CSV table of C-alpha atoms in Angstrom, one decimal:
chain,number,residue,atom,x,y,z
T,1,MET,CA,-3.9,62.9,25.0
T,2,ALA,CA,-5.9,59.8,25.5
T,3,TRP,CA,-4.5,57.0,27.4
T,4,ASP,CA,-4.6,54.5,24.4
T,5,GLU,CA,-2.6,56.9,22.4
T,6,TRP,CA,0.1,57.4,25.1
T,7,GLU,CA,0.4,53.6,25.3
T,8,GLN,CA,0.8,53.3,21.6
T,9,LEU,CA,3.4,56.0,21.6
T,10,LYS,CA,5.5,54.1,24.3
T,11,SER,CA,5.1,50.9,22.4
T,12,ASP,CA,6.4,52.4,19.2
T,13,ALA,CA,9.5,53.9,21.0
T,14,LEU,CA,10.3,50.7,22.6
T,15,THR,CA,10.0,49.0,19.2
T,16,ARG,CA,12.2,51.5,17.5
T,17,ARG,CA,14.8,51.1,20.2
T,18,GLN,CA,15.0,47.4,20.2
T,19,GLY,CA,15.1,47.6,16.4
T,20,GLY,CA,18.5,49.4,16.7
T,21,ALA,CA,17.2,52.3,15.0
T,22,THR,CA,19.2,55.4,15.4
T,23,HIS,CA,17.4,58.0,17.8
T,24,MET,CA,17.8,61.0,19.5
T,25,GLN,CA,18.0,61.3,23.3
T,26,LEU,CA,17.6,64.7,24.8
T,27,ASN,CA,17.8,63.9,28.5
T,28,HIS,CA,21.3,62.7,28.5
T,29,ILE,CA,24.7,63.9,27.9
T,30,PRO,CA,27.6,61.8,26.5
T,31,ASP,CA,30.0,60.4,29.1
T,32,ASP,CA,32.9,62.1,27.6
T,33,PRO,CA,31.6,65.4,25.8
T,34,GLY,CA,35.0,66.8,25.2
T,35,GLY,CA,38.1,65.3,26.8
T,36,GLY,CA,37.1,65.1,30.4
T,37,SER,CA,35.6,62.1,32.2
T,38,ALA,CA,32.7,61.5,34.5
T,39,ALA,CA,35.2,60.9,37.3
T,40,PHE,CA,36.3,64.6,37.1
T,41,PRO,CA,33.1,66.7,36.8
T,42,SER,CA,35.1,70.1,37.0
T,43,GLN,CA,36.5,69.2,33.7
T,44,THR,CA,33.1,68.4,32.0
T,45,GLY,CA,30.4,70.7,33.5
T,46,ASP,CA,31.3,73.5,35.9
T,47,LEU,CA,29.7,76.8,34.9
T,48,LYS,CA,32.2,79.6,35.1
T,49,VAL,CA,31.3,83.1,34.2
T,50,THR,CA,33.7,86.0,34.6
T,51,GLN,CA,32.9,89.7,34.9
T,52,HIS,CA,34.3,90.2,31.3
T,53,ASP,CA,31.7,87.7,29.9
T,54,LEU,CA,28.8,89.3,31.7
T,55,ALA,CA,30.1,92.6,30.4
T,56,ARG,CA,30.4,91.5,26.8
T,57,ILE,CA,26.8,90.1,27.0
T,58,GLY,CA,25.4,93.4,28.4
T,59,SER,CA,27.3,95.3,25.8
T,60,ALA,CA,26.1,93.1,23.1
T,61,ALA,CA,22.5,93.7,24.1
T,62,HIS,CA,23.0,97.4,24.4
T,63,THR,CA,24.4,97.6,20.9
T,64,LEU,CA,21.6,95.7,19.5
T,65,TYR,CA,19.1,98.0,21.3
T,66,ASN,CA,20.8,101.0,19.8
T,67,GLN,CA,20.8,99.4,16.3
T,68,LEU,CA,17.2,98.6,16.5
T,69,TRP,CA,16.2,101.9,17.7
T,70,ASP,CA,18.1,103.6,14.9
T,71,LYS,CA,17.3,101.3,11.9
T,72,ALA,CA,14.1,99.1,12.8
T,73,ARG,CA,11.6,101.8,13.8
T,74,LEU,CA,9.3,102.8,11.1
T,75,SER,CA,8.5,106.4,10.5
T,76,ASN,CA,4.8,106.1,11.7
T,77,THR,CA,3.8,109.4,10.4
T,78,HIS,CA,4.6,108.2,6.8
T,79,VAL,CA,3.3,104.8,7.2
T,80,ASP,CA,0.1,105.9,8.9
T,81,SER,CA,-0.5,108.5,6.2
T,82,ALA,CA,0.1,106.2,3.3
T,83,ALA,CA,-2.3,103.7,5.0
T,84,ARG,CA,-4.9,106.3,5.6
T,85,ASP,CA,-4.7,107.5,1.9
T,86,LEU,CA,-4.9,104.0,0.5
T,87,THR,CA,-7.9,103.3,2.7
T,88,ASN,CA,-9.5,106.6,1.7
T,89,GLN,CA,-9.1,105.6,-2.1
T,90,GLY,CA,-10.8,102.4,-1.4
T,91,PHE,CA,-7.9,100.0,-1.3
T,92,ALA,CA,-7.9,97.1,1.2
T,93,LEU,CA,-4.2,97.3,1.2
T,94,GLY,CA,-4.5,100.6,3.4
T,95,SER,CA,-6.0,98.6,6.4
T,96,ALA,CA,-3.4,95.7,5.9
T,97,LEU,CA,-0.7,98.2,5.8
T,98,GLN,CA,-1.9,99.8,8.9
T,99,HIS,CA,-2.2,96.4,10.7
T,100,VAL,CA,1.4,95.4,9.7
T,101,SER,CA,2.6,98.9,11.0
T,102,ASP,CA,0.9,98.2,14.3
T,103,LYS,CA,2.3,94.7,14.6
T,104,TRP,CA,5.8,95.9,13.8
T,105,ASP,CA,5.7,98.6,16.4
T,106,THR,CA,4.4,96.0,19.1
T,107,GLN,CA,7.0,93.4,18.2
T,108,LEU,CA,9.8,96.0,17.9
T,109,GLY,CA,8.8,97.4,21.3
T,110,SER,CA,9.0,93.9,22.9
T,111,LEU,CA,12.4,93.3,21.4
T,112,LEU,CA,13.7,96.6,22.5
T,113,ASP,CA,12.4,96.0,26.0
T,114,ALA,CA,14.1,92.5,26.0
T,115,CYS,CA,17.3,93.9,25.0
T,116,ALA,CA,17.2,96.7,27.7
T,117,GLN,CA,16.3,94.2,30.3
T,118,ILE,CA,19.3,91.9,29.3
T,119,SER,CA,21.8,94.8,29.3
T,120,ASN,CA,20.5,96.1,32.6
T,121,HIS,CA,20.3,92.6,34.1
T,122,MET,CA,24.0,91.9,33.1
T,123,GLN,CA,25.0,95.3,34.9
T,124,VAL,CA,23.1,94.4,38.1
T,125,THR,CA,24.3,90.7,37.9
T,126,LYS,CA,28.1,91.9,37.9
T,127,LYS,CA,27.5,94.0,40.9
T,128,ILE,CA,25.6,91.3,42.8
T,129,HIS,CA,28.3,88.6,42.1
T,130,ALA,CA,31.1,91.0,43.0
T,131,GLY,CA,29.3,91.6,46.3
T,132,ASP,CA,28.7,87.8,46.7
T,133,GLU,CA,32.3,87.1,46.2
T,134,ALA,CA,33.3,89.5,48.7
T,135,TYR,CA,30.7,88.4,51.2
T,136,ILE,CA,31.9,84.6,50.7
T,137,TRP,CA,35.4,85.6,51.2
T,138,ARG,CA,34.8,87.4,54.5
T,139,GLN,CA,32.9,84.6,55.7
T,140,MET,CA,35.5,82.0,54.8
T,141,SER,CA,38.3,84.3,56.4
T,142,SER,CA,36.3,84.5,59.5
T,143,ILE,CA,35.9,80.8,59.7
T,144,ASP,CA,39.6,80.3,59.6
T,145,THR,CA,40.0,82.9,62.5
T,146,LEU,CA,37.4,81.0,64.6
T,147,ASP,CA,39.2,77.8,63.7
T,148,ALA,CA,42.5,79.1,64.9
T,149,GLY,CA,40.8,80.2,68.2
T,150,PHE,CA,39.4,76.7,68.9
T,151,ASP,CA,42.5,74.7,67.9
T,152,GLU,CA,43.7,73.0,71.1
T,153,ARG,CA,46.8,71.7,69.3
T,154,VAL,CA,50.1,73.1,70.3
T,155,GLY,CA,52.3,71.1,68.0
T,156,GLY,CA,51.8,70.3,64.4
T,157,PRO,CA,48.8,68.6,63.0
T,158,GLY,CA,48.7,64.9,64.1
T,159,LYS,CA,50.8,65.3,67.1
T,160,PRO,CA,49.2,65.0,70.6
T,161,ASN,CA,49.0,68.1,72.8
T,162,PRO,CA,51.4,67.8,75.5
T,163,ALA,CA,48.9,69.5,77.9
T,164,TYR,CA,46.9,66.3,77.7
T,165,ALA,CA,49.8,64.0,78.1
T,166,PRO,CA,49.9,61.6,81.1
T,167,PRO,CA,52.1,63.1,84.0
T,168,LYS,CA,55.6,62.0,83.9
T,169,LYS,CA,56.9,59.9,86.7
T,170,HIS,CA,60.2,61.0,88.5
């Protein structure tokens, strides 16, 4: 894109904005998209995925894979035979049919691979996140143990430790 064209696009965008025209802004979310506020981000944007969610996604991908395998595959022997017969009879439709059949197989293979990868990835993700959760829990519990070992307080929180109190005069 030429520099002059870029400058013209920026100028046009500024003119539209100043004119009060309705426009779409893609790099911004509303301050209150659904009942929360910006002051409480946990209500408006935390991502939470449960093992159940991951299992459902993996299951849907696996189901789609099976349905595509059962219903979308062409019987290549019949299609290829028909394409060959049409070509031998001098019809241009024969090579076109063969081309469509080849493209269909390629695209279907890509889609089947993607479904299989999603399904497998969800299984792996469930295992990894379960392991991560256990690791984080172990690390956090060991921090609590270390904190207790280094805690010099004898009394409750906020109260001075009597071991460091000035000596009593008799």
